[in-house]
Amino acid sequence: MREKETTLYLGPQHPGITGNMMVKLKVAGDTIVKAETHVGYLHRAFEKLMENRTWTQCFPIVCRICVPEPDPNEENLARAIEEIEGREVPERAKYIRVMVLELARLASYQLWMGGQSGSMGLYTMPQWTVGDRDYILDLFEELTGGRIYHMYIWAGGVRRDLPDGLKGRVLNVLKYLENRLPDYDKLMFQNAMFRKRAEGVGIIPKEKAIEWGVVGSPLRGCGIKHDVRIDEPYEVYDKLEFEVPTHEGNDIWSRAMVRRQEIEQSISIIRQVLDKMPEGEYYNKIPNPLNWTIPAGDAFVKTESVRGEFGYYVVSDGSDKPRRVHVRGPAYVHGVTVLEEILKGANISDVSFIMNSLGTCPPEIER
Amino acid sequence: MAFDLKGILTPFAALSQGTKPPHTVKYPAEQKETAHRYRGMHHNDLEECIGCGTCSTICQNGAIDMIHIDGYETNNGDSGLRPRVDNGRCCWCALCVDVCPTGSLNLTSDYIYVTEDPDSFLWTPGVDNAKDGKEKLSWQSSEGKRLLDYERVPMKELEGTERVKSFAEVVLGYTEDEARKEADRCIACGICTDICPVHMHIPEYINAIARGEDDDAVRIIYDNNPLGEMCGKVCTRRCETTCAINHKGDPVAIRWLKEYVTARVKNADVIKEILNPDIAEPNGHSVGIIGAGPSGLTAAYYLALKGFDVTIYESKAHAGGMIMYGIPKYRLPLDSIDKQVDYMLSIGVKIKYNTKVGTDITFNELKEKHEAIMIGIGFEVPYPIGLTGEDAKGSIQAVNFLYNINSGINVDIGDKVAVIGGGNVAIDAARVSKRMGAEVTILYRRRVEDMPADWEEIEGAEHENVIIHPQAIPLEVISDENGKVTGVKYANAEMIADDKGGRPRPKIIEGDEHILPLTTLIGAIGQEADYSFIPDDIKEQIEISRGRIVVDENQATALPWLFATGDIANRQADAISAIADGYRAVKSIEKLLLKK
């Protein structure tokens, strides 16, 4: 006998992810027949707000587009402006930027591990990872003055040079995190429960992945090697050596394994950055920020964020304010279109689990 | 998936963590130490702050507004306002700190603030968080690179050795690129506007220059100053001393920017083309102005624009007054004055040259012809130095000397000149003498830093090898049997602190007397006005106090139809104050005659 369909509303209060959104589920028994995402809880119109702000005033805004990993926003906006304006960035600033981006990736993966485990009821993991993430936030605080919103990377370089002794403290934190990896493995990645919940769940068919616009670790979890840092290197990624891990399973498990390996890659990247970072200027000063105009032109730039390829399209009409800033984030694809597709046939208890594995980030979806 | 015993057992390894101490801070017993550049609550050094409002301008959250707080009043270089931060809107990005031109605004390590009162989120940094004085500054502008540009685009000048060979203009002027770059440094706080006697729209015209809209800038300048080019070359520029950028760097070169944008206008016709002035129909009222100096020209220009029939009576052959005859041509060339005056003539201002009131036309005749009269005659009669032997041949006065030189009359000064005085006139006389091939010494009673002359003028004189002898008090003019000056006896002085807190006074060092051999001695210790042309009955009805005609804030004397402007009415004794007087007089005259 066919089960009777009912409607179930999941969210909008943090359904296993950072930020607010709702998924309206049509379920038959505990199987999802249809999923419909509802956003609108976090719309702050940043893209529009930027059209009314001077170029410098846009920098404190963009970090809010993704709370767990704000730095790719700052870096994208800075690089887009630099590209339109033809502004040189000192080599040291590029290294510092990569260090910030990779530290942000690590911090973000800590949150992901916590969220992914939490959404299957393994609550010890978020206790650990949120605490360990704070050591990275301490570094951010020391470097940028802020723990979450760094407002640090801006056009022409970065706002402040490294404080004395920061390199050593970064290395200490990396060492600590590296030593914690076996603990995470034992509790989460080697956990039979996790494996059982993750394998074969939330499958993105490999042949559909590109068609759907999947990027980042979900795409690499389909065995497709794609990473902006390698394909179109920015800043100094072309001077660094690192692997792009892939897995073939197409499921949550594969995505998790990709991320787990990327943590090690990021640690290695930061070590290389600290080793190779040259002395010198960290900021190529912009003109008076109150009058600063950017020549008419446009630029599309992208970074490999923790959720995947993350792009900014910036248009200047030659004035002191952007004509248009469009943010093209992976969460829009993963958290809306892909999610609705792959939730079909999934179990209710796996919804948050799947959402988390896709890196769904409502603040980025809505901007 | 097969049964995974290892996968079931390994997670229990987490139990081993239970014996380890927690990583967390035990709040509230313990508080987290913030990093040294943490971005916490604001702090403002209220004494350093000048209320320029740049923090408020750059704040993208609109979290800062400028408010009046007790104890801080509007005065020169201080708006009297201080920033108030809405901590409910602030995002602690610290752009306000990085842009603060004085460095007074910084962030502290304080980050905890709990209140039930939403209004108390409005903090005036430095007032609301300075009670215990224990806040620790953390994010500070001094640490990073300032957002503003503190270095002025240098002005190219003729080399000192080149300058003294001729009367060519010393300042070469900004190129277009230099002007744009320099104009871009302005933060448009408007502090300068307050101190400018004319209240010129300084941020507006500088902004127009920065945008590349030079003609706009000219239009903005002419809105309340028809002698913009003159001011661009020789203004005393109090605006620059109060410039917000001046606190940590070089002030914006307001004067040179004005010079750039006005000097590039080739002639009077082009000025007229740019301004396209809206000249009112003749209103049938007639105004007479005595003296074609800066105040007279200013009043005449704006009155003519408003449809008045204006005639200026000028005793000399050229318009300009002190800017024509007092300022040497290497600072203000003749064609620049002509251009500005020609434009005024083209819009209907009439000037009767070589017409001295009291000699060529009586004051009463003037009174008959015009409904209102404005006196702007300036200070032309020099004070005697007050030394024995001062009337010797070769002992001359700076204003007369400069008049002769600017009129093309040759003056034989010989090869050794001493100038007595420390004002701009003294420096001008010295630099002119240098150009005539003499060896020049300035004798000044006090220290160099006490000299009332513009520091750039003093520097200019030094570059031209003028010897400045400070703390030198002249005692006697020495002359030969023919009554020709041969030297000046002077004594060195030491500076004595003033018991009443005034500036230190010079005191002659007994016995430290010297004689400086000379061919010419030039006195430059000040001037006064000659009021002999004013009939006694009029003089009785107006008040003349300490050499100046007493006027109200609208330049009106005790007689309703008589106005006084410029040096004879204000103590500033500079061109820009005279222009301000002229501009104010226009409004009074308009009020009087048009009953507006």
PDB file of N, CA and C in Angstrom, chain B residues 152-235:
ATOM      1  N   ARG B 152      52.653  66.212   0.533  1.00  0.00           N
ATOM      2  CA  ARG B 152      52.220  67.171  -0.477  1.00  0.00           C
ATOM      3  C   ARG B 152      53.003  66.964  -1.766  1.00  0.00           C
ATOM      4  N   VAL B 153      52.320  67.187  -2.875  1.00  0.00           N
ATOM      5  CA  VAL B 153      53.037  67.185  -4.158  1.00  0.00           C
ATOM      6  C   VAL B 153      53.922  68.425  -4.150  1.00  0.00           C
ATOM      7  N   PRO B 154      55.240  68.242  -4.244  1.00  0.00           N
ATOM      8  CA  PRO B 154      56.120  69.413  -4.098  1.00  0.00           C
ATOM      9  C   PRO B 154      55.902  70.431  -5.211  1.00  0.00           C
ATOM     10  N   MET B 155      56.035  71.689  -4.859  1.00  0.00           N
ATOM     11  CA  MET B 155      55.893  72.759  -5.851  1.00  0.00           C
ATOM     12  C   MET B 155      57.270  73.073  -6.417  1.00  0.00           C
ATOM     13  N   LYS B 156      57.323  73.092  -7.725  1.00  0.00           N
ATOM     14  CA  LYS B 156      58.610  73.412  -8.351  1.00  0.00           C
ATOM     15  C   LYS B 156      58.833  74.926  -8.317  1.00  0.00           C
ATOM     16  N   GLU B 157      60.015  75.284  -7.956  1.00  0.00           N
ATOM     17  CA  GLU B 157      60.346  76.714  -7.878  1.00  0.00           C
ATOM     18  C   GLU B 157      61.664  76.946  -8.613  1.00  0.00           C
ATOM     19  N   LEU B 158      61.890  78.203  -8.984  1.00  0.00           N
ATOM     20  CA  LEU B 158      63.192  78.544  -9.549  1.00  0.00           C
ATOM     21  C   LEU B 158      64.246  78.356  -8.472  1.00  0.00           C
ATOM     22  N   GLU B 159      65.427  77.938  -8.876  1.00  0.00           N
ATOM     23  CA  GLU B 159      66.528  77.818  -7.911  1.00  0.00           C
ATOM     24  C   GLU B 159      66.869  79.200  -7.342  1.00  0.00           C
ATOM     25  N   GLY B 160      67.300  79.221  -6.099  1.00  0.00           N
ATOM     26  CA  GLY B 160      67.643  80.483  -5.449  1.00  0.00           C
ATOM     27  C   GLY B 160      68.607  81.332  -6.261  1.00  0.00           C
ATOM     28  N   THR B 161      69.603  80.666  -6.859  1.00  0.00           N
ATOM     29  CA  THR B 161      70.609  81.423  -7.604  1.00  0.00           C
ATOM     30  C   THR B 161      70.027  81.986  -8.901  1.00  0.00           C
ATOM     31  N   GLU B 162      69.044  81.271  -9.471  1.00  0.00           N
ATOM     32  CA  GLU B 162      68.391  81.746 -10.693  1.00  0.00           C
ATOM     33  C   GLU B 162      67.465  82.912 -10.391  1.00  0.00           C
ATOM     34  N   ARG B 163      66.752  82.778  -9.261  1.00  0.00           N
ATOM     35  CA  ARG B 163      65.716  83.743  -8.902  1.00  0.00           C
ATOM     36  C   ARG B 163      66.242  85.162  -8.826  1.00  0.00           C
ATOM     37  N   VAL B 164      67.418  85.288  -8.156  1.00  0.00           N
ATOM     38  CA  VAL B 164      67.894  86.636  -7.870  1.00  0.00           C
ATOM     39  C   VAL B 164      68.365  87.361  -9.121  1.00  0.00           C
ATOM     40  N   LYS B 165      68.378  86.655 -10.242  1.00  0.00           N
ATOM     41  CA  LYS B 165      68.830  87.300 -11.478  1.00  0.00           C
ATOM     42  C   LYS B 165      67.727  88.133 -12.116  1.00  0.00           C
ATOM     43  N   SER B 166      66.470  87.871 -11.771  1.00  0.00           N
ATOM     44  CA  SER B 166      65.390  88.597 -12.435  1.00  0.00           C
ATOM     45  C   SER B 166      64.158  88.643 -11.535  1.00  0.00           C
ATOM     46  N   PHE B 167      63.109  89.252 -12.052  1.00  0.00           N
ATOM     47  CA  PHE B 167      61.848  89.293 -11.312  1.00  0.00           C
ATOM     48  C   PHE B 167      60.881  88.229 -11.811  1.00  0.00           C
ATOM     49  N   ALA B 168      61.432  87.173 -12.424  1.00  0.00           N
ATOM     50  CA  ALA B 168      60.575  86.088 -12.934  1.00  0.00           C
ATOM     51  C   ALA B 168      59.861  85.439 -11.757  1.00  0.00           C
ATOM     52  N   GLU B 169      58.660  84.947 -12.025  1.00  0.00           N
ATOM     53  CA  GLU B 169      57.856  84.343 -10.959  1.00  0.00           C
ATOM     54  C   GLU B 169      58.624  83.150 -10.386  1.00  0.00           C
ATOM     55  N   VAL B 170      58.698  83.114  -9.060  1.00  0.00           N
ATOM     56  CA  VAL B 170      59.483  82.071  -8.392  1.00  0.00           C
ATOM     57  C   VAL B 170      58.767  80.729  -8.441  1.00  0.00           C
ATOM     58  N   VAL B 171      57.473  80.775  -8.141  1.00  0.00           N
ATOM     59  CA  VAL B 171      56.691  79.541  -8.096  1.00  0.00           C
ATOM     60  C   VAL B 171      56.281  79.168  -9.513  1.00  0.00           C
ATOM     61  N   LEU B 172      56.604  77.942  -9.911  1.00  0.00           N
ATOM     62  CA  LEU B 172      56.372  77.574 -11.313  1.00  0.00           C
ATOM     63  C   LEU B 172      54.974  77.009 -11.550  1.00  0.00           C
ATOM     64  N   GLY B 173      54.259  76.680 -10.481  1.00  0.00           N
ATOM     65  CA  GLY B 173      52.868  76.213 -10.636  1.00  0.00           C
ATOM     66  C   GLY B 173      52.799  74.723 -10.862  1.00  0.00           C
ATOM     67  N   TYR B 174      51.663  74.153 -10.462  1.00  0.00           N
ATOM     68  CA  TYR B 174      51.448  72.717 -10.666  1.00  0.00           C
ATOM     69  C   TYR B 174      51.134  72.407 -12.122  1.00  0.00           C
ATOM     70  N   THR B 175      51.564  71.239 -12.557  1.00  0.00           N
ATOM     71  CA  THR B 175      51.080  70.733 -13.841  1.00  0.00           C
ATOM     72  C   THR B 175      49.706  70.115 -13.582  1.00  0.00           C
ATOM     73  N   GLU B 176      49.038  69.750 -14.665  1.00  0.00           N
ATOM     74  CA  GLU B 176      47.691  69.195 -14.494  1.00  0.00           C
ATOM     75  C   GLU B 176      47.736  67.937 -13.616  1.00  0.00           C
ATOM     76  N   ASP B 177      48.674  67.052 -13.904  1.00  0.00           N
ATOM     77  CA  ASP B 177      48.755  65.805 -13.131  1.00  0.00           C
ATOM     78  C   ASP B 177      49.050  66.073 -11.661  1.00  0.00           C
ATOM     79  N   GLU B 178      49.965  66.999 -11.453  1.00  0.00           N
ATOM     80  CA  GLU B 178      50.323  67.328 -10.068  1.00  0.00           C
ATOM     81  C   GLU B 178      49.124  67.901  -9.327  1.00  0.00           C
ATOM     82  N   ALA B 179      48.384  68.756 -10.009  1.00  0.00           N
ATOM     83  CA  ALA B 179      47.225  69.382  -9.362  1.00  0.00           C
ATOM     84  C   ALA B 179      46.168  68.335  -9.014  1.00  0.00           C
ATOM     85  N   ARG B 180      45.919  67.417  -9.951  1.00  0.00           N
ATOM     86  CA  ARG B 180      44.905  66.372  -9.682  1.00  0.00           C
ATOM     87  C   ARG B 180      45.334  65.546  -8.470  1.00  0.00           C
ATOM     88  N   LYS B 181      46.611  65.212  -8.439  1.00  0.00           N
ATOM     89  CA  LYS B 181      47.123  64.366  -7.364  1.00  0.00           C
ATOM     90  C   LYS B 181      47.032  65.110  -6.023  1.00  0.00           C
ATOM     91  N   GLU B 182      47.409  66.357  -6.047  1.00  0.00           N
ATOM     92  CA  GLU B 182      47.374  67.134  -4.808  1.00  0.00           C
ATOM     93  C   GLU B 182      45.925  67.343  -4.359  1.00  0.00           C
ATOM     94  N   ALA B 183      45.049  67.646  -5.307  1.00  0.00           N
ATOM     95  CA  ALA B 183      43.642  67.894  -4.962  1.00  0.00           C
ATOM     96  C   ALA B 183      43.008  66.637  -4.387  1.00  0.00           C
ATOM     97  N   ASP B 184      43.486  65.495  -4.835  1.00  0.00           N
ATOM     98  CA  ASP B 184      42.919  64.224  -4.374  1.00  0.00           C
ATOM     99  C   ASP B 184      43.181  63.982  -2.886  1.00  0.00           C
ATOM    100  N   ARG B 185      44.127  64.686  -2.308  1.00  0.00           N
ATOM    101  CA  ARG B 185      44.439  64.468  -0.892  1.00  0.00           C
ATOM    102  C   ARG B 185      43.387  65.058   0.039  1.00  0.00           C
ATOM    103  N   CYS B 186      42.580  65.958  -0.484  1.00  0.00           N
ATOM    104  CA  CYS B 186      41.619  66.668   0.371  1.00  0.00           C
ATOM    105  C   CYS B 186      40.543  65.717   0.874  1.00  0.00           C
ATOM    106  N   ILE B 187      40.186  65.860   2.168  1.00  0.00           N
ATOM    107  CA  ILE B 187      39.134  65.009   2.721  1.00  0.00           C
ATOM    108  C   ILE B 187      37.815  65.758   2.855  1.00  0.00           C
ATOM    109  N   ALA B 188      37.802  66.981   2.331  1.00  0.00           N
ATOM    110  CA  ALA B 188      36.563  67.766   2.265  1.00  0.00           C
ATOM    111  C   ALA B 188      35.882  67.931   3.626  1.00  0.00           C
ATOM    112  N   CYS B 189      36.687  68.089   4.680  1.00  0.00           N
ATOM    113  CA  CYS B 189      36.081  68.249   6.002  1.00  0.00           C
ATOM    114  C   CYS B 189      35.526  69.653   6.191  1.00  0.00           C
ATOM    115  N   GLY B 190      36.083  70.624   5.457  1.00  0.00           N
ATOM    116  CA  GLY B 190      35.546  71.980   5.508  1.00  0.00           C
ATOM    117  C   GLY B 190      36.020  72.803   6.692  1.00  0.00           C
ATOM    118  N   ILE B 191      36.967  72.280   7.472  1.00  0.00           N
ATOM    119  CA  ILE B 191      37.510  73.049   8.598  1.00  0.00           C
ATOM    120  C   ILE B 191      38.151  74.340   8.071  1.00  0.00           C
ATOM    121  N   CYS B 192      38.757  74.233   6.893  1.00  0.00           N
ATOM    122  CA  CYS B 192      39.414  75.379   6.275  1.00  0.00           C
ATOM    123  C   CYS B 192      38.410  76.482   5.942  1.00  0.00           C
ATOM    124  N   THR B 193      37.218  76.076   5.521  1.00  0.00           N
ATOM    125  CA  THR B 193      36.205  77.054   5.115  1.00  0.00           C
ATOM    126  C   THR B 193      35.864  77.981   6.267  1.00  0.00           C
ATOM    127  N   ASP B 194      35.822  77.417   7.466  1.00  0.00           N
ATOM    128  CA  ASP B 194      35.462  78.230   8.621  1.00  0.00           C
ATOM    129  C   ASP B 194      36.474  79.329   8.879  1.00  0.00           C
ATOM    130  N   ILE B 195      37.746  79.006   8.701  1.00  0.00           N
ATOM    131  CA  ILE B 195      38.757  80.007   9.061  1.00  0.00           C
ATOM    132  C   ILE B 195      39.017  80.998   7.939  1.00  0.00           C
ATOM    133  N   CYS B 196      38.716  80.634   6.711  1.00  0.00           N
ATOM    134  CA  CYS B 196      38.921  81.557   5.591  1.00  0.00           C
ATOM    135  C   CYS B 196      38.024  82.780   5.805  1.00  0.00           C
ATOM    136  N   PRO B 197      38.602  83.988   5.816  1.00  0.00           N
ATOM    137  CA  PRO B 197      37.777  85.172   6.060  1.00  0.00           C
ATOM    138  C   PRO B 197      36.611  85.270   5.070  1.00  0.00           C
ATOM    139  N   VAL B 198      36.840  84.818   3.841  1.00  0.00           N
ATOM    140  CA  VAL B 198      35.778  84.891   2.827  1.00  0.00           C
ATOM    141  C   VAL B 198      34.866  83.659   2.915  1.00  0.00           C
ATOM    142  N   HIS B 199      35.286  82.662   3.643  1.00  0.00           N
ATOM    143  CA  HIS B 199      34.588  81.367   3.669  1.00  0.00           C
ATOM    144  C   HIS B 199      34.447  80.829   2.253  1.00  0.00           C
ATOM    145  N   MET B 200      35.548  80.813   1.556  1.00  0.00           N
ATOM    146  CA  MET B 200      35.536  80.270   0.182  1.00  0.00           C
ATOM    147  C   MET B 200      35.111  78.812   0.225  1.00  0.00           C
ATOM    148  N   HIS B 201      34.556  78.332  -0.885  1.00  0.00           N
ATOM    149  CA  HIS B 201      34.069  76.943  -0.924  1.00  0.00           C
ATOM    150  C   HIS B 201      35.258  76.031  -1.259  1.00  0.00           C
ATOM    151  N   ILE B 202      36.152  75.924  -0.307  1.00  0.00           N
ATOM    152  CA  ILE B 202      37.431  75.253  -0.577  1.00  0.00           C
ATOM    153  C   ILE B 202      37.269  73.770  -0.944  1.00  0.00           C
ATOM    154  N   PRO B 203      36.572  72.976  -0.130  1.00  0.00           N
ATOM    155  CA  PRO B 203      36.469  71.555  -0.499  1.00  0.00           C
ATOM    156  C   PRO B 203      35.804  71.365  -1.859  1.00  0.00           C
ATOM    157  N   GLU B 204      34.867  72.244  -2.160  1.00  0.00           N
ATOM    158  CA  GLU B 204      34.136  72.085  -3.422  1.00  0.00           C
ATOM    159  C   GLU B 204      35.053  72.332  -4.620  1.00  0.00           C
ATOM    160  N   TYR B 205      35.829  73.420  -4.575  1.00  0.00           N
ATOM    161  CA  TYR B 205      36.653  73.653  -5.771  1.00  0.00           C
ATOM    162  C   TYR B 205      37.827  72.684  -5.846  1.00  0.00           C
ATOM    163  N   ILE B 206      38.305  72.243  -4.674  1.00  0.00           N
ATOM    164  CA  ILE B 206      39.393  71.257  -4.724  1.00  0.00           C
ATOM    165  C   ILE B 206      38.865  69.939  -5.276  1.00  0.00           C
ATOM    166  N   ASN B 207      37.664  69.616  -4.866  1.00  0.00           N
ATOM    167  CA  ASN B 207      37.055  68.383  -5.371  1.00  0.00           C
ATOM    168  C   ASN B 207      36.853  68.470  -6.885  1.00  0.00           C
ATOM    169  N   ALA B 208      36.443  69.651  -7.364  1.00  0.00           N
ATOM    170  CA  ALA B 208      36.266  69.816  -8.812  1.00  0.00           C
ATOM    171  C   ALA B 208      37.598  69.629  -9.532  1.00  0.00           C
ATOM    172  N   ILE B 209      38.675  70.141  -8.941  1.00  0.00           N
ATOM    173  CA  ILE B 209      40.001  69.966  -9.561  1.00  0.00           C
ATOM    174  C   ILE B 209      40.362  68.477  -9.572  1.00  0.00           C
ATOM    175  N   ALA B 210      40.078  67.807  -8.459  1.00  0.00           N
ATOM    176  CA  ALA B 210      40.403  66.374  -8.382  1.00  0.00           C
ATOM    177  C   ALA B 210      39.628  65.596  -9.447  1.00  0.00           C
ATOM    178  N   ARG B 211      38.410  66.017  -9.734  1.00  0.00           N
ATOM    179  CA  ARG B 211      37.590  65.338 -10.743  1.00  0.00           C
ATOM    180  C   ARG B 211      37.987  65.720 -12.159  1.00  0.00           C
ATOM    181  N   GLY B 212      38.859  66.724 -12.274  1.00  0.00           N
ATOM    182  CA  GLY B 212      39.268  67.162 -13.608  1.00  0.00           C
ATOM    183  C   GLY B 212      38.312  68.196 -14.189  1.00  0.00           C
ATOM    184  N   GLU B 213      37.461  68.770 -13.343  1.00  0.00           N
ATOM    185  CA  GLU B 213      36.513  69.775 -13.848  1.00  0.00           C
ATOM    186  C   GLU B 213      36.999  71.164 -13.442  1.00  0.00           C
ATOM    187  N   ASP B 214      38.022  71.609 -14.164  1.00  0.00           N
ATOM    188  CA  ASP B 214      38.678  72.854 -13.783  1.00  0.00           C
ATOM    189  C   ASP B 214      37.767  74.066 -13.940  1.00  0.00           C
ATOM    190  N   ASP B 215      36.976  74.074 -14.996  1.00  0.00           N
ATOM    191  CA  ASP B 215      36.099  75.235 -15.199  1.00  0.00           C
ATOM    192  C   ASP B 215      35.095  75.353 -14.058  1.00  0.00           C
ATOM    193  N   ASP B 216      34.628  74.224 -13.597  1.00  0.00           N
ATOM    194  CA  ASP B 216      33.721  74.224 -12.447  1.00  0.00           C
ATOM    195  C   ASP B 216      34.400  74.850 -11.248  1.00  0.00           C
ATOM    196  N   ALA B 217      35.662  74.463 -11.058  1.00  0.00           N
ATOM    197  CA  ALA B 217      36.412  74.986  -9.922  1.00  0.00           C
ATOM    198  C   ALA B 217      36.503  76.504 -10.007  1.00  0.00           C
ATOM    199  N   VAL B 218      36.748  77.022 -11.223  1.00  0.00           N
ATOM    200  CA  VAL B 218      36.832  78.480 -11.398  1.00  0.00           C
ATOM    201  C   VAL B 218      35.500  79.132 -11.030  1.00  0.00           C
ATOM    202  N   ARG B 219      34.411  78.518 -11.490  1.00  0.00           N
ATOM    203  CA  ARG B 219      33.085  79.072 -11.172  1.00  0.00           C
ATOM    204  C   ARG B 219      32.857  79.089  -9.659  1.00  0.00           C
ATOM    205  N   ILE B 220      33.281  78.021  -8.991  1.00  0.00           N
ATOM    206  CA  ILE B 220      33.078  77.943  -7.535  1.00  0.00           C
ATOM    207  C   ILE B 220      33.909  79.023  -6.830  1.00  0.00           C
ATOM    208  N   ILE B 221      35.139  79.229  -7.314  1.00  0.00           N
ATOM    209  CA  ILE B 221      36.002  80.240  -6.700  1.00  0.00           C
ATOM    210  C   ILE B 221      35.388  81.636  -6.858  1.00  0.00           C
ATOM    211  N   TYR B 222      34.912  81.942  -8.062  1.00  0.00           N
ATOM    212  CA  TYR B 222      34.358  83.272  -8.309  1.00  0.00           C
ATOM    213  C   TYR B 222      33.038  83.513  -7.581  1.00  0.00           C
ATOM    214  N   ASP B 223      32.490  82.484  -6.995  1.00  0.00           N
ATOM    215  CA  ASP B 223      31.226  82.666  -6.289  1.00  0.00           C
ATOM    216  C   ASP B 223      31.364  83.701  -5.178  1.00  0.00           C
ATOM    217  N   ASN B 224      32.516  83.680  -4.477  1.00  0.00           N
ATOM    218  CA  ASN B 224      32.681  84.705  -3.440  1.00  0.00           C
ATOM    219  C   ASN B 224      34.078  85.321  -3.406  1.00  0.00           C
ATOM    220  N   ASN B 225      34.845  85.102  -4.465  1.00  0.00           N
ATOM    221  CA  ASN B 225      36.158  85.742  -4.517  1.00  0.00           C
ATOM    222  C   ASN B 225      36.541  86.019  -5.970  1.00  0.00           C
ATOM    223  N   PRO B 226      36.517  87.302  -6.370  1.00  0.00           N
ATOM    224  CA  PRO B 226      36.832  87.606  -7.772  1.00  0.00           C
ATOM    225  C   PRO B 226      38.341  87.771  -7.999  1.00  0.00           C
ATOM    226  N   LEU B 227      39.136  87.568  -6.943  1.00  0.00           N
ATOM    227  CA  LEU B 227      40.588  87.704  -7.085  1.00  0.00           C
ATOM    228  C   LEU B 227      41.252  86.370  -6.747  1.00  0.00           C
ATOM    229  N   GLY B 228      40.648  85.304  -7.235  1.00  0.00           N
ATOM    230  CA  GLY B 228      41.117  83.959  -6.921  1.00  0.00           C
ATOM    231  C   GLY B 228      42.559  83.735  -7.329  1.00  0.00           C
ATOM    232  N   GLU B 229      42.933  84.258  -8.492  1.00  0.00           N
ATOM    233  CA  GLU B 229      44.300  84.017  -8.968  1.00  0.00           C
ATOM    234  C   GLU B 229      45.302  84.741  -8.079  1.00  0.00           C
ATOM    235  N   MET B 230      44.950  85.962  -7.672  1.00  0.00           N
ATOM    236  CA  MET B 230      45.830  86.707  -6.766  1.00  0.00           C
ATOM    237  C   MET B 230      45.992  85.917  -5.468  1.00  0.00           C
ATOM    238  N   CYS B 231      44.853  85.448  -4.928  1.00  0.00           N
ATOM    239  CA  CYS B 231      44.929  84.673  -3.689  1.00  0.00           C
ATOM    240  C   CYS B 231      45.729  83.394  -3.900  1.00  0.00           C
ATOM    241  N   GLY B 232      45.591  82.820  -5.087  1.00  0.00           N
ATOM    242  CA  GLY B 232      46.329  81.598  -5.387  1.00  0.00           C
ATOM    243  C   GLY B 232      47.831  81.810  -5.351  1.00  0.00           C
ATOM    244  N   LYS B 233      48.240  83.071  -5.533  1.00  0.00           N
ATOM    245  CA  LYS B 233      49.678  83.334  -5.551  1.00  0.00           C
ATOM    246  C   LYS B 233      50.197  83.887  -4.221  1.00  0.00           C
ATOM    247  N   VAL B 234      49.404  84.736  -3.570  1.00  0.00           N
ATOM    248  CA  VAL B 234      49.980  85.439  -2.414  1.00  0.00           C
ATOM    249  C   VAL B 234      49.129  85.378  -1.139  1.00  0.00           C
ATOM    250  N   CYS B 235      48.076  84.571  -1.104  1.00  0.00           N
ATOM    251  CA  CYS B 235      47.220  84.585   0.082  1.00  0.00           C
ATOM    252  C   CYS B 235      47.999  84.125   1.320  1.00  0.00           C
TER     253      CYS B 235
END
